[in-house]
mmCIF file of C-alpha atoms and ligand atoms in Angstrom:
data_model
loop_
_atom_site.group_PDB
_atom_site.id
_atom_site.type_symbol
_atom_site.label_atom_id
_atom_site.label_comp_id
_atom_site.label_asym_id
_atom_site.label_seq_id
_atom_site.Cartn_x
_atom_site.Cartn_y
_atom_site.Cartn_z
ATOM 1 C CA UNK A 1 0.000 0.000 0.000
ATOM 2 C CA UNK A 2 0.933 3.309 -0.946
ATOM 3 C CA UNK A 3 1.794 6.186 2.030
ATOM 4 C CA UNK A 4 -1.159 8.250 1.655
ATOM 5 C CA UNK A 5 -2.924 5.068 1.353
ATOM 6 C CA UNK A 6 -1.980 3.925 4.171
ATOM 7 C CA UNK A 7 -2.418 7.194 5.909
ATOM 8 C CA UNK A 8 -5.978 7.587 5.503
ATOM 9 C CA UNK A 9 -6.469 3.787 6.329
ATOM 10 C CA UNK A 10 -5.241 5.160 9.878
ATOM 11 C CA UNK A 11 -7.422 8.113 10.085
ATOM 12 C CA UNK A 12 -10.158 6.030 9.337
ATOM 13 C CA UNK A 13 -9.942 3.645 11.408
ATOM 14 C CA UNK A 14 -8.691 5.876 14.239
ATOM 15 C CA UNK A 15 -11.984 7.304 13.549
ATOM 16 C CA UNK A 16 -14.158 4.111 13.638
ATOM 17 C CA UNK A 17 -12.220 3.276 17.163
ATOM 18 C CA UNK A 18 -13.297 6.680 18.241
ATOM 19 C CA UNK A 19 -16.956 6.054 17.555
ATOM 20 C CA UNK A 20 -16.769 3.681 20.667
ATOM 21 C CA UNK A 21 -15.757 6.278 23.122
ATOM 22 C CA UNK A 22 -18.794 7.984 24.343
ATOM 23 C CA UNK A 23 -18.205 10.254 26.859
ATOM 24 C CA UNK A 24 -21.945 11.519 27.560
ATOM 25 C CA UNK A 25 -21.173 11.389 31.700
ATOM 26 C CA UNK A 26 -23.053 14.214 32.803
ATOM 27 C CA UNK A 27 -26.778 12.418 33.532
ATOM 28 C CA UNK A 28 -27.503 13.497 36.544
ATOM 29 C CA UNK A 29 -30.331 15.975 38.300
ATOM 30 C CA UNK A 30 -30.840 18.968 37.324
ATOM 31 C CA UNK A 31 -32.341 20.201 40.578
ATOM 32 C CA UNK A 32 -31.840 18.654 43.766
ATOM 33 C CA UNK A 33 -30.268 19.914 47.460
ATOM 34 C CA UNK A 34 -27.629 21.968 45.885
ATOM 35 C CA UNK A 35 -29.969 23.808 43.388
ATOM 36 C CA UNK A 36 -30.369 27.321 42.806
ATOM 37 C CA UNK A 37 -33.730 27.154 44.111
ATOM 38 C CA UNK A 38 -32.299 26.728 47.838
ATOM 39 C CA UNK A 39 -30.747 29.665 47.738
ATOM 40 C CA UNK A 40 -32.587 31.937 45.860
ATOM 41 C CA UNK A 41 -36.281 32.328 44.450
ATOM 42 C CA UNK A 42 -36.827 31.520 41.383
ATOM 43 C CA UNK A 43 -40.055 32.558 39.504
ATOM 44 C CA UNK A 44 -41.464 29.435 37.049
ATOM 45 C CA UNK A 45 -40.601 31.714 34.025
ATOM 46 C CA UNK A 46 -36.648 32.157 34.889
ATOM 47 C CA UNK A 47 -36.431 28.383 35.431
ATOM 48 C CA UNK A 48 -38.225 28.017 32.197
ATOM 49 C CA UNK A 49 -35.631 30.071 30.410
ATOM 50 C CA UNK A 50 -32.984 28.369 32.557
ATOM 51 C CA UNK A 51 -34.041 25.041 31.360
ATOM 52 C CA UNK A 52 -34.514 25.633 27.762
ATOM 53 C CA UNK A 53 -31.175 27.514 27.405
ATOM 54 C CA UNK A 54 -28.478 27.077 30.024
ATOM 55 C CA UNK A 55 -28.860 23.540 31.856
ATOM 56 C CA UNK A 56 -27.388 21.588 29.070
ATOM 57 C CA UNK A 57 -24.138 23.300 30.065
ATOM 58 C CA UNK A 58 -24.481 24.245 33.359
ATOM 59 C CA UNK A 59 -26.149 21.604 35.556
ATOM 60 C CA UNK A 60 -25.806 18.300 36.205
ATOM 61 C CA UNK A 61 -28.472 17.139 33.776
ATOM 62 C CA UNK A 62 -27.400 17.544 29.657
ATOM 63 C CA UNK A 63 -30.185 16.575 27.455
ATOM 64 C CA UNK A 64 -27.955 15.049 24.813
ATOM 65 C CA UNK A 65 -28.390 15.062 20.974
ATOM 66 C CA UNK A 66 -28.119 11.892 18.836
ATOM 67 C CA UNK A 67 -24.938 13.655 17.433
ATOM 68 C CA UNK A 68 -23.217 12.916 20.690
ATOM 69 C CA UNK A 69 -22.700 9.578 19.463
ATOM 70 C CA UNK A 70 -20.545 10.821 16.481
ATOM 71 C CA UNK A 71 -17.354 10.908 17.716
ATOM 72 C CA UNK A 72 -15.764 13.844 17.539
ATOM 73 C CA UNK A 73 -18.567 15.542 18.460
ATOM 74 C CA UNK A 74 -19.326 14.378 21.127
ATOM 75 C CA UNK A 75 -15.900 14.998 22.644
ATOM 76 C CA UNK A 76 -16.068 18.691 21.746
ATOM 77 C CA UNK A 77 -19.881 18.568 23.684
ATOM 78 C CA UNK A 78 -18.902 16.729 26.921
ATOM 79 C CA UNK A 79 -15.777 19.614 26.780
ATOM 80 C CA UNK A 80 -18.438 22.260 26.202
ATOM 81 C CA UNK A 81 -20.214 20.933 29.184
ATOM 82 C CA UNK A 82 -17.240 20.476 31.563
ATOM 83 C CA UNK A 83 -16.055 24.190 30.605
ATOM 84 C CA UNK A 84 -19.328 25.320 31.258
ATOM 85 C CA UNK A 85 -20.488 23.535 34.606
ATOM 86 C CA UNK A 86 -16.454 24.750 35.993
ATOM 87 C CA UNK A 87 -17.757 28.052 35.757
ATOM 88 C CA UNK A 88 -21.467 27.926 36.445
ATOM 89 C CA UNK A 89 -24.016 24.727 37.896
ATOM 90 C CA UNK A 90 -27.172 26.068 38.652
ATOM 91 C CA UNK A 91 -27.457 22.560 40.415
ATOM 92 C CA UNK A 92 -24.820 23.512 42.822
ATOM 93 C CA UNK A 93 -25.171 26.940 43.188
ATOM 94 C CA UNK A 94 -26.449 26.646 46.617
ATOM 95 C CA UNK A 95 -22.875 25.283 47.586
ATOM 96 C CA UNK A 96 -21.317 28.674 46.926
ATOM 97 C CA UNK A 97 -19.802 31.104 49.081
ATOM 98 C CA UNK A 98 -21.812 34.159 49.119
ATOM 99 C CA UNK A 99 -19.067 36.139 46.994
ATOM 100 C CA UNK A 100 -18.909 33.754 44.353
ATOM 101 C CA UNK A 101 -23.155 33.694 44.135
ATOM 102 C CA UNK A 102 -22.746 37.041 43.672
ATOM 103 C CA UNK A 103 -20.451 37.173 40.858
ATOM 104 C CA UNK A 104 -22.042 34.647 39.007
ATOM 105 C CA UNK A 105 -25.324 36.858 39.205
ATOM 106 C CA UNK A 106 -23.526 39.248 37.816
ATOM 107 C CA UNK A 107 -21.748 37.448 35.414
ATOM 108 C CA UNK A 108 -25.191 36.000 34.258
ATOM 109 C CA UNK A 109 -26.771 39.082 33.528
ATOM 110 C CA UNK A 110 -23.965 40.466 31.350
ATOM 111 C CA UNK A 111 -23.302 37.292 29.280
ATOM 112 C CA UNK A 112 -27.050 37.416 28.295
ATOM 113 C CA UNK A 113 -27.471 41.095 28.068
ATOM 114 C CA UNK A 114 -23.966 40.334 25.292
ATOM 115 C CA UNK A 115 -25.764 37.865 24.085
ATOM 116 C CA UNK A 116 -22.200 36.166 25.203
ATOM 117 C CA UNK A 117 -24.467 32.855 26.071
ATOM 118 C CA UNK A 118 -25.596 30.669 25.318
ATOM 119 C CA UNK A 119 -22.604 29.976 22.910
ATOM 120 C CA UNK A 120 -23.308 30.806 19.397
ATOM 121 C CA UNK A 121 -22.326 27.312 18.114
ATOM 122 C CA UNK A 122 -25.065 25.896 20.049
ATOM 123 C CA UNK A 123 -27.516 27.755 18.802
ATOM 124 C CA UNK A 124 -26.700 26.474 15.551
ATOM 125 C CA UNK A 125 -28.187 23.464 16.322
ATOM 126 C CA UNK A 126 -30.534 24.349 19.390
ATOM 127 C CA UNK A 127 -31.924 27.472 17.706
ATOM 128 C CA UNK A 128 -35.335 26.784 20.514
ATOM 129 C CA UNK A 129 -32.803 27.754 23.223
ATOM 130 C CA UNK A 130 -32.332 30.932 21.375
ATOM 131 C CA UNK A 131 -33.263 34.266 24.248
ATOM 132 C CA UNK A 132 -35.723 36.837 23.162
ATOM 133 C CA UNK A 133 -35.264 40.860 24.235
ATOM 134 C CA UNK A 134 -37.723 39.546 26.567
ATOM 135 C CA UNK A 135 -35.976 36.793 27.586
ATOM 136 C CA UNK A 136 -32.657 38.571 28.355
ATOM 137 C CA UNK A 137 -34.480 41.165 30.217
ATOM 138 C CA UNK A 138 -36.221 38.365 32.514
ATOM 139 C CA UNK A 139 -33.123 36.578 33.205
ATOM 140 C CA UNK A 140 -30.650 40.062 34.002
ATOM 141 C CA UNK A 141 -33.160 41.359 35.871
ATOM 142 C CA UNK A 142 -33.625 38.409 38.239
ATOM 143 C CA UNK A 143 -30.021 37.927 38.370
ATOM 144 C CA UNK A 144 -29.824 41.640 39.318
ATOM 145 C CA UNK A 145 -32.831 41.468 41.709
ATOM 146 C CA UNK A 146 -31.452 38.202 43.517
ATOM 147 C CA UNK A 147 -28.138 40.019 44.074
ATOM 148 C CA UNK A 148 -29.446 42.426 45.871
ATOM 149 C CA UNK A 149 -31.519 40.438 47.728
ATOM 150 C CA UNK A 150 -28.846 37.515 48.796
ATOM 151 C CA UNK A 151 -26.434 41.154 49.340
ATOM 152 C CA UNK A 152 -29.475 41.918 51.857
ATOM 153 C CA UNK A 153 -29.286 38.753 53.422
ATOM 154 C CA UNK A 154 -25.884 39.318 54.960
ATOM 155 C CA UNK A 155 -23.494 38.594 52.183
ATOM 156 C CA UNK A 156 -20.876 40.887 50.906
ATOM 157 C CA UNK A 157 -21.401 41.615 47.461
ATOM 158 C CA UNK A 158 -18.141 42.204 45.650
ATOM 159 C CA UNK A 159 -19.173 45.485 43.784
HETATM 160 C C1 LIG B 1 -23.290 24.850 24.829
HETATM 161 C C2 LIG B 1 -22.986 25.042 26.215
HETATM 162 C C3 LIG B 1 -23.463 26.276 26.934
HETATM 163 C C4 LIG B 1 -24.735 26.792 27.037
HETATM 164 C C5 LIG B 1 -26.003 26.245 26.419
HETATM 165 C C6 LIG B 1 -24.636 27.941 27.916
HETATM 166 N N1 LIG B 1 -23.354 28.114 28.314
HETATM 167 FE FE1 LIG B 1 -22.646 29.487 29.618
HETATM 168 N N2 LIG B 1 -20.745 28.812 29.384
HETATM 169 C C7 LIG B 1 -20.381 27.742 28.593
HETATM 170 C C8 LIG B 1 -18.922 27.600 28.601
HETATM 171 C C9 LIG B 1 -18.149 26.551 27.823
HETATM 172 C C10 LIG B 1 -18.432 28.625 29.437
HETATM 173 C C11 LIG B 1 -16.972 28.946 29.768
HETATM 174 C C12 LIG B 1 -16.263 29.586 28.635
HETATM 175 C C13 LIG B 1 -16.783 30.948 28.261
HETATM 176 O O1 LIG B 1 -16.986 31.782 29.141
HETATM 177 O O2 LIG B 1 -17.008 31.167 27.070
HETATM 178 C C14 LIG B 1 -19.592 29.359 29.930
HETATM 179 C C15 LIG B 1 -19.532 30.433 30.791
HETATM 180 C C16 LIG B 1 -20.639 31.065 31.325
HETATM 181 C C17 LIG B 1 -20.565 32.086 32.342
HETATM 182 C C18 LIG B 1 -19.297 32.602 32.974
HETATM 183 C C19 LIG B 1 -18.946 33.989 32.581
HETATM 184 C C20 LIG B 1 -18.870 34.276 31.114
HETATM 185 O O3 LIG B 1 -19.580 35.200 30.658
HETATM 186 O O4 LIG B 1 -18.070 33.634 30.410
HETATM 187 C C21 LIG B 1 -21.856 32.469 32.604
HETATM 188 C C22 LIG B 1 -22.312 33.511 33.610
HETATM 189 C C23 LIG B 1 -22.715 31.686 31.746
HETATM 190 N N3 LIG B 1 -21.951 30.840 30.984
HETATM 191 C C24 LIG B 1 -24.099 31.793 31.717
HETATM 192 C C25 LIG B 1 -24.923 31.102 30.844
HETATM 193 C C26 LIG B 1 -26.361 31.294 30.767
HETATM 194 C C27 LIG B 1 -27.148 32.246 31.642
HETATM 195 C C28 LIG B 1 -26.820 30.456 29.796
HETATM 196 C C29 LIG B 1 -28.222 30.331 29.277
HETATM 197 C C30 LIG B 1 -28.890 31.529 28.875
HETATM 198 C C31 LIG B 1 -25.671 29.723 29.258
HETATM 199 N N4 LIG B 1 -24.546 30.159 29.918
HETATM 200 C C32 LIG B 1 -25.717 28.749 28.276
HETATM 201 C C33 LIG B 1 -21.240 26.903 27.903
HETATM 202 C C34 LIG B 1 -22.590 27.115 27.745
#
């Protein structure tokens, strides 16, 4: 066999072999102790918003697509949702320190108000999760709202 011959023998069936990896890990509750909803209130229509557009990412429950099992797409999805739950799990939120709440309220309402999240390449494919003005205005101005009122509670806010 020819080099290049032989070279895309390997790529294929390094990609075949790949097929059989399926990462796909992150099937657990999406509310539970830990949840936002311990710490905070959350009217039906943020968790609605929540649901459609941010758990996949950040909780502990990813709906996955059928395209998970095409390898490597899946990979790059399972490193979406590891990136994402690092820096936000609504699941967990309960678990952090008051500072940290506090910056991830903030952080929320600016990455929707940038339009920042939910990532633009998974809108591609999720275009349901996709915020409305109205939408964006819900979510920052709960996250803004539930600042102040965790900051009222007794924590420090940061800014
Ligand atoms: C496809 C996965 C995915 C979805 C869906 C998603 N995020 Fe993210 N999110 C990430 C990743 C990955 C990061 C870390 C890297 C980055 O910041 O770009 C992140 C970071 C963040 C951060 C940290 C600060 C920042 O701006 O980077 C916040 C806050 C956030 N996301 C909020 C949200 C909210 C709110 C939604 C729903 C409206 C959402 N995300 C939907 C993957 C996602």
């Amino acid at each position: 066999m020819k080099l290049p011959a032989r070279i895309l023998l390997g790529l294929a069936l390094t990609l075949l072999a790949a097929q059989a990896i399926r990462p796909m890990s992150n099937r657990g509750a999406a509310t539970g102790p830990n949840h936002l909803s311990a710490k905070a209130a959350v009217p039906a229509e943020v968790e609605q918003i929540l649901r459609r557009s941010c758990y996949d990412c950040h909780s502990n429950a990813t709906i996955y697509p059928w395209y998970a099992n095409v390898q490597p797409l899946g990979w790059l999805l399972e490193w979406h949702v590891r990136d994402g739950k690092k820096h936000l799990n609504f699941s967990e939120f309960a678990t952090y320190a008051p500072k940290r709440a506090d910056h991830a309220l903030e952080e929320i309402a600016e990455a929707v108000r940038e339009r920042h999240m939910p990532l633009a390449s998974y809108l591609w494919v999720h275009s349901a999760a996709r915020l409305s003005d109205e939408d964006v205005k819900t979510l920052a101005d709960w996250a803004s709202n539930t600042r102040r009122a965790l900051g009222a509670a007794g924590s420090t806010p940061t800014k």
